[in-house]
Amino acid sequence: MKKSKFIYKVLSILSLMVFVSFFSCTKDGLGYSEDNLVYKTPEPDPDPEPEPDPVVIAADEDTGAYSTCNPDGENATRTSNDLPNPVNVGDIDDRSCYANYKESIIDGTTWGIYNITADSNNQDAANTLQPRMERSLPVASSTNVGTFVKFKGIFRILEVSDAGSFGQSGTYIAQAKGQHTGGGGSPDPAICLYRAHAVYGTGIDADKQVAFDIYAERILERGGEGSGREIVLLKRVNKNEITTFELEVGFKVDPSDATKKIHYCNAVIGGETFNWNIPEPNRGTQSKIRYGAYRVRAGRAQIRWADTTHEKVEK
């Protein structure tokens, strides 16, 4: 009996020693040794988010520093320095001494180059009208139902003006114009202008214009300027993206009243339709379209146009 108790005590002591020895090798008494932990390397994401490509410089893009005027951009008059047979339709209206109208050929397409900079209007009185290089198209002077003008083309935007605030920024790429009865506003008023605003990238492209939001700047009343206009977001296009453009301005029957007519301004940009009826249709006396690059309150603007056509129908 005494022998059994002795053996039991010995076994108990040995068990206690083994337990203490094991416990002293663990971390924080949690029952495992940090030295024996196995760290499993996580499997790579089978479909990781791709890093965005850096913005690409277009083959016909002006880069780097620039000056307001250049010797090869000066022009004696608004029409004196067009190319002999320009690929783009319409008459040039060049009010910028930064650059004259040029053309580039990329992948078989000939592009008209419209580059302007802030303070480069060498044709109008200082501090009056914004620089521009546009093309004017034939005017439809009839107001009869069925009369219209229609412009088609493709464009690329490489750079637009950014003056630090929305109201001062943006560059027009095209506009509908037309005079009206009863006075008010400019003698050659704009009706709807298509205005591009810069969208900046992130990361390595944080200071670069990578896309452009296209807005319609529409009159609320004939001759409307400033608060007499509304600005409506239409769509976004990427930098240097070839985008289709169609603009038709004219008169048609009011579907709600056959005795009345509608003066309409309908655009199709990149396959999306943006129809709009011009206010006070009975006051309108003209339908006309201009396109190119217009308005740069800071910096530089670069617009490209190709495959341009114009149709005029008068009833």
CSV table of C-alpha atoms in Angstrom, one decimal, residues 24-298:
chain,number,residue,atom,x,y,z
A,24,SER,CA,7.1,27.7,-20.3
A,25,CYS,CA,7.7,27.3,-24.1
A,26,THR,CA,4.4,28.7,-25.2
A,27,LYS,CA,3.5,32.4,-25.9
A,28,ASP,CA,1.2,34.1,-23.4
A,29,GLY,CA,-0.1,30.7,-22.3
A,30,LEU,CA,-2.2,30.2,-25.4
A,31,GLY,CA,-0.9,26.7,-26.0
A,32,TYR,CA,1.3,27.3,-29.1
A,33,SER,CA,4.8,28.3,-29.9
A,34,GLU,CA,5.3,31.3,-32.1
A,35,ASP,CA,8.4,29.6,-33.6
A,36,ASN,CA,6.2,26.8,-34.9
A,37,LEU,CA,3.5,29.0,-36.5
A,38,VAL,CA,3.1,28.5,-40.3
A,39,TYR,CA,2.3,31.6,-42.3
A,40,LYS,CA,0.4,30.8,-45.4
A,41,THR,CA,1.2,33.1,-48.4
A,42,PRO,CA,-2.1,34.4,-49.7
A,43,GLU,CA,-3.0,33.4,-53.2
A,44,PRO,CA,-2.8,36.3,-55.7
A,45,ASP,CA,-6.1,37.8,-56.8
A,46,PRO,CA,-7.1,35.8,-59.8
A,47,ASP,CA,-8.6,38.9,-61.5
A,48,PRO,CA,-6.8,42.0,-60.1
A,49,GLU,CA,-7.9,45.5,-61.1
A,50,PRO,CA,-5.6,46.6,-63.9
A,51,GLU,CA,-3.5,49.7,-63.4
A,52,PRO,CA,-4.8,52.5,-65.6
A,53,ASP,CA,-2.7,53.2,-68.7
A,54,PRO,CA,-1.1,56.6,-68.6
A,55,VAL,CA,-2.8,59.2,-70.8
A,56,VAL,CA,-1.4,59.0,-74.3
A,57,ILE,CA,-0.1,62.0,-76.2
A,58,ALA,CA,-1.8,62.3,-79.6
A,59,ALA,CA,0.4,62.3,-82.7
A,60,ASP,CA,-0.7,65.8,-83.6
A,61,GLU,CA,-0.8,67.3,-80.1
A,62,ASP,CA,1.0,70.4,-79.0
A,63,THR,CA,2.9,69.8,-75.8
A,64,GLY,CA,5.0,71.7,-73.3
A,65,ALA,CA,5.3,75.4,-72.9
A,66,TYR,CA,3.7,77.9,-75.3
A,67,SER,CA,3.4,81.6,-75.9
A,68,THR,CA,0.4,83.7,-76.6
A,69,CYS,CA,1.5,84.6,-80.2
A,70,ASN,CA,3.9,83.0,-82.6
A,71,PRO,CA,5.3,84.2,-85.9
A,72,ASP,CA,3.7,81.3,-87.8
A,73,GLY,CA,0.4,81.9,-86.1
A,74,GLU,CA,-0.1,85.6,-86.9
A,75,ASN,CA,-2.7,86.5,-89.5
A,76,ALA,CA,-3.5,89.9,-91.1
A,77,THR,CA,-7.3,89.2,-91.1
A,78,ARG,CA,-9.7,86.6,-89.9
A,79,THR,CA,-9.7,84.8,-93.2
A,80,SER,CA,-6.1,85.5,-94.6
A,81,ASN,CA,-4.3,82.4,-93.5
A,82,ASP,CA,-6.5,79.4,-94.4
A,83,LEU,CA,-5.1,76.5,-96.4
A,84,PRO,CA,-5.8,76.7,-100.2
A,85,ASN,CA,-8.1,73.6,-100.2
A,86,PRO,CA,-8.9,72.8,-96.5
A,87,VAL,CA,-10.3,69.4,-95.8
A,88,ASN,CA,-12.9,70.9,-93.4
A,89,VAL,CA,-16.0,72.6,-94.9
A,90,GLY,CA,-16.8,76.2,-94.2
A,91,ASP,CA,-15.0,79.6,-94.1
A,92,ILE,CA,-12.3,80.2,-91.6
A,93,ASP,CA,-12.7,82.7,-88.8
A,94,ASP,CA,-9.3,82.8,-87.2
A,95,ARG,CA,-9.0,85.2,-84.2
A,96,SER,CA,-5.9,83.8,-82.6
A,97,CYS,CA,-2.2,84.5,-83.2
A,98,TYR,CA,-1.0,81.3,-81.5
A,99,ALA,CA,-1.4,79.1,-84.6
A,100,ASN,CA,-3.0,79.1,-88.0
A,101,TYR,CA,-5.2,76.3,-89.3
A,102,LYS,CA,-3.2,73.2,-90.2
A,103,GLU,CA,-4.0,69.6,-91.0
A,104,SER,CA,-2.6,66.2,-90.0
A,105,ILE,CA,-3.1,62.7,-91.4
A,106,ILE,CA,-3.5,59.9,-88.9
A,107,ASP,CA,-4.4,56.3,-90.0
A,108,GLY,CA,-5.6,57.6,-93.4
A,109,THR,CA,-7.9,60.4,-91.9
A,110,THR,CA,-7.1,64.0,-92.5
A,111,TRP,CA,-7.8,66.2,-89.4
A,112,GLY,CA,-8.2,69.9,-89.2
A,113,ILE,CA,-6.2,71.3,-86.4
A,114,TYR,CA,-7.8,74.1,-84.2
A,115,ASN,CA,-5.4,75.4,-81.5
A,116,ILE,CA,-5.9,78.6,-79.6
A,117,THR,CA,-4.5,80.1,-76.4
A,118,ALA,CA,-5.7,82.7,-73.8
A,119,ASP,CA,-5.3,86.3,-74.8
A,120,SER,CA,-4.4,85.5,-78.4
A,121,ASN,CA,-7.2,87.3,-80.1
A,122,ASN,CA,-5.3,89.7,-82.4
A,123,GLN,CA,-8.4,90.7,-84.5
A,124,ASP,CA,-10.8,92.3,-82.0
A,125,ALA,CA,-10.2,95.1,-79.5
A,126,ALA,CA,-8.2,94.0,-76.4
A,127,ASN,CA,-10.2,92.4,-73.6
A,128,THR,CA,-13.4,92.2,-75.6
A,129,LEU,CA,-14.0,88.9,-77.4
A,130,GLN,CA,-12.6,85.5,-76.8
A,131,PRO,CA,-10.0,83.8,-79.1
A,132,ARG,CA,-11.4,81.4,-81.6
A,133,MET,CA,-10.6,79.5,-84.7
A,134,GLU,CA,-13.9,78.4,-86.2
A,135,ARG,CA,-15.5,77.7,-89.5
A,136,SER,CA,-18.8,79.4,-90.5
A,137,LEU,CA,-21.3,77.6,-92.6
A,138,PRO,CA,-24.0,78.8,-95.0
A,139,VAL,CA,-27.0,80.4,-93.3
A,140,ALA,CA,-30.6,79.4,-93.8
A,141,SER,CA,-32.6,82.6,-93.8
A,142,SER,CA,-36.0,81.1,-94.4
A,143,THR,CA,-38.3,80.4,-91.4
A,144,ASN,CA,-40.7,78.2,-93.3
A,145,VAL,CA,-41.4,74.7,-92.0
A,146,GLY,CA,-39.0,72.2,-93.6
A,147,THR,CA,-36.0,74.7,-93.6
A,148,PHE,CA,-32.9,73.4,-91.9
A,149,VAL,CA,-29.1,73.3,-91.8
A,150,LYS,CA,-27.2,70.2,-90.9
A,151,PHE,CA,-23.6,69.6,-90.0
A,152,LYS,CA,-21.8,66.2,-89.6
A,153,GLY,CA,-18.3,65.4,-88.6
A,154,ILE,CA,-16.0,63.6,-86.2
A,155,PHE,CA,-13.9,65.3,-83.5
A,156,ARG,CA,-11.1,64.6,-81.0
A,157,ILE,CA,-10.5,66.8,-78.0
A,158,LEU,CA,-6.9,67.0,-76.8
A,159,GLU,CA,-7.0,70.0,-74.4
A,160,VAL,CA,-9.4,72.6,-73.2
A,161,SER,CA,-9.3,75.8,-71.1
A,162,ASP,CA,-9.2,75.5,-67.3
A,163,ALA,CA,-9.3,78.8,-65.5
A,164,GLY,CA,-9.9,77.4,-62.1
A,165,SER,CA,-13.7,77.7,-61.8
A,166,PHE,CA,-16.5,76.2,-63.8
A,167,GLY,CA,-18.0,79.5,-65.0
A,168,GLN,CA,-14.6,80.6,-66.5
A,169,SER,CA,-13.5,77.3,-67.8
A,170,GLY,CA,-14.3,75.2,-70.9
A,171,THR,CA,-14.0,75.5,-74.6
A,172,TYR,CA,-16.7,75.5,-77.2
A,173,ILE,CA,-16.4,72.9,-80.0
A,174,ALA,CA,-19.5,73.9,-82.0
A,175,GLN,CA,-22.5,76.2,-81.8
A,176,ALA,CA,-25.9,76.9,-83.3
A,177,LYS,CA,-26.5,80.6,-84.1
A,178,GLY,CA,-29.2,82.7,-85.6
A,179,GLN,CA,-30.6,86.2,-85.5
A,180,HIS,CA,-34.1,87.1,-84.2
A,181,THR,CA,-36.7,89.9,-84.3
A,182,GLY,CA,-37.4,92.3,-81.5
A,183,GLY,CA,-33.8,93.0,-80.5
A,184,GLY,CA,-31.9,91.9,-77.4
A,185,GLY,CA,-28.5,90.4,-77.0
A,186,SER,CA,-25.7,90.2,-79.5
A,187,PRO,CA,-26.3,91.3,-83.2
A,188,ASP,CA,-25.1,87.8,-84.1
A,189,PRO,CA,-26.4,85.7,-81.2
A,190,ALA,CA,-25.5,82.2,-80.1
A,191,ILE,CA,-28.4,79.9,-79.5
A,192,CYS,CA,-26.8,76.7,-78.2
A,193,LEU,CA,-23.1,76.1,-77.7
A,194,TYR,CA,-21.4,72.8,-77.1
A,195,ARG,CA,-18.8,73.3,-74.3
A,196,ALA,CA,-16.1,70.8,-73.3
A,197,HIS,CA,-14.7,70.8,-69.7
A,198,ALA,CA,-11.6,69.0,-68.6
A,199,VAL,CA,-11.7,65.8,-66.4
A,200,TYR,CA,-8.4,65.1,-64.7
A,201,GLY,CA,-6.9,61.7,-64.0
A,202,THR,CA,-5.6,60.1,-60.8
A,203,GLY,CA,-2.1,58.8,-59.8
A,204,ILE,CA,0.5,59.6,-62.4
A,205,ASP,CA,-2.2,61.4,-64.4
A,206,ALA,CA,-3.5,63.5,-61.6
A,207,ASP,CA,-2.5,66.8,-63.3
A,208,LYS,CA,-3.5,65.6,-66.8
A,209,GLN,CA,-6.7,66.1,-68.8
A,210,VAL,CA,-7.8,62.5,-69.5
A,211,ALA,CA,-11.4,63.1,-70.5
A,212,PHE,CA,-13.9,65.8,-71.2
A,213,ASP,CA,-17.5,66.5,-70.1
A,214,ILE,CA,-19.6,67.9,-73.0
A,215,TYR,CA,-22.3,70.4,-71.9
A,216,ALA,CA,-25.0,72.2,-73.9
A,217,GLU,CA,-25.1,76.0,-73.1
A,218,ARG,CA,-28.6,76.9,-74.2
A,219,ILE,CA,-30.5,80.2,-74.2
A,220,LEU,CA,-33.5,80.6,-72.0
A,221,GLU,CA,-34.7,83.6,-74.0
A,222,ARG,CA,-33.8,85.1,-77.4
A,223,GLY,CA,-30.5,86.9,-77.1
A,224,GLY,CA,-29.9,85.3,-73.7
A,225,GLU,CA,-26.4,85.7,-72.2
A,226,GLY,CA,-25.2,85.0,-68.7
A,227,SER,CA,-28.2,84.2,-66.5
A,228,GLY,CA,-30.2,84.1,-69.7
A,229,ARG,CA,-28.7,80.6,-70.4
A,230,GLU,CA,-28.7,77.2,-68.9
A,231,ILE,CA,-25.9,74.7,-68.9
A,232,VAL,CA,-26.8,71.0,-69.3
A,233,LEU,CA,-24.4,68.1,-69.0
A,234,LEU,CA,-24.7,65.8,-72.1
A,235,LYS,CA,-22.0,63.2,-72.0
A,236,ARG,CA,-18.3,62.4,-71.3
A,237,VAL,CA,-15.7,61.5,-74.0
A,238,ASN,CA,-12.1,60.4,-73.5
A,239,LYS,CA,-9.1,62.4,-74.6
A,240,ASN,CA,-8.3,61.8,-78.2
A,241,GLU,CA,-11.4,59.6,-78.6
A,242,ILE,CA,-12.8,59.8,-82.1
A,243,THR,CA,-16.4,60.9,-81.6
A,244,THR,CA,-19.2,61.4,-84.1
A,245,PHE,CA,-21.1,64.7,-84.1
A,246,GLU,CA,-24.2,65.8,-85.9
A,247,LEU,CA,-26.1,69.0,-85.4
A,248,GLU,CA,-29.3,70.1,-87.2
A,249,VAL,CA,-31.1,73.4,-86.7
A,250,GLY,CA,-34.3,74.3,-88.4
A,251,PHE,CA,-38.1,74.7,-88.4
A,252,LYS,CA,-40.8,72.1,-88.2
A,253,VAL,CA,-44.5,71.8,-87.4
A,254,ASP,CA,-45.4,71.8,-83.8
A,255,PRO,CA,-46.9,68.3,-83.2
A,256,SER,CA,-49.3,69.7,-80.6
A,257,ASP,CA,-50.7,72.4,-82.8
A,258,ALA,CA,-50.4,72.3,-86.6
A,259,THR,CA,-50.8,76.1,-86.8
A,260,LYS,CA,-47.6,76.6,-84.9
A,261,LYS,CA,-43.9,75.8,-85.6
A,262,ILE,CA,-40.9,74.7,-83.6
A,263,HIS,CA,-37.4,76.1,-84.1
A,264,TYR,CA,-35.3,73.1,-83.1
A,265,CYS,CA,-31.6,72.4,-82.4
A,266,ASN,CA,-31.0,68.6,-82.3
A,267,ALA,CA,-27.6,67.1,-81.7
A,268,VAL,CA,-26.3,63.5,-81.9
A,269,ILE,CA,-22.9,63.1,-80.1
A,270,GLY,CA,-21.2,59.7,-80.1
A,271,GLY,CA,-24.5,58.0,-81.1
A,272,GLU,CA,-26.5,59.7,-78.3
A,273,THR,CA,-29.4,62.0,-79.2
A,274,PHE,CA,-29.9,65.4,-77.5
A,275,ASN,CA,-32.9,67.1,-79.0
A,276,TRP,CA,-33.9,70.6,-77.8
A,277,ASN,CA,-36.5,73.2,-78.9
A,278,ILE,CA,-35.4,76.8,-79.1
A,279,PRO,CA,-37.5,79.3,-77.1
A,280,GLU,CA,-39.7,81.8,-78.9
A,281,PRO,CA,-39.6,80.1,-82.3
A,282,ASN,CA,-41.7,82.9,-84.0
A,283,ARG,CA,-38.9,85.4,-83.3
A,284,GLY,CA,-36.2,83.3,-85.0
A,285,THR,CA,-35.1,84.5,-88.5
A,286,GLN,CA,-32.0,82.3,-89.1
A,287,SER,CA,-30.5,78.9,-88.7
A,288,LYS,CA,-26.7,78.5,-88.8
A,289,ILE,CA,-23.8,76.5,-87.4
A,290,ARG,CA,-20.2,77.1,-86.6
A,291,TYR,CA,-17.5,74.6,-85.4
A,292,GLY,CA,-13.8,74.5,-84.5
A,293,ALA,CA,-12.4,75.9,-81.2
A,294,TYR,CA,-13.7,78.9,-79.4
A,295,ARG,CA,-13.2,80.4,-75.8
A,296,VAL,CA,-10.1,79.9,-73.8
A,297,ARG,CA,-9.9,82.1,-70.7
A,298,ALA,CA,-6.8,80.4,-69.5
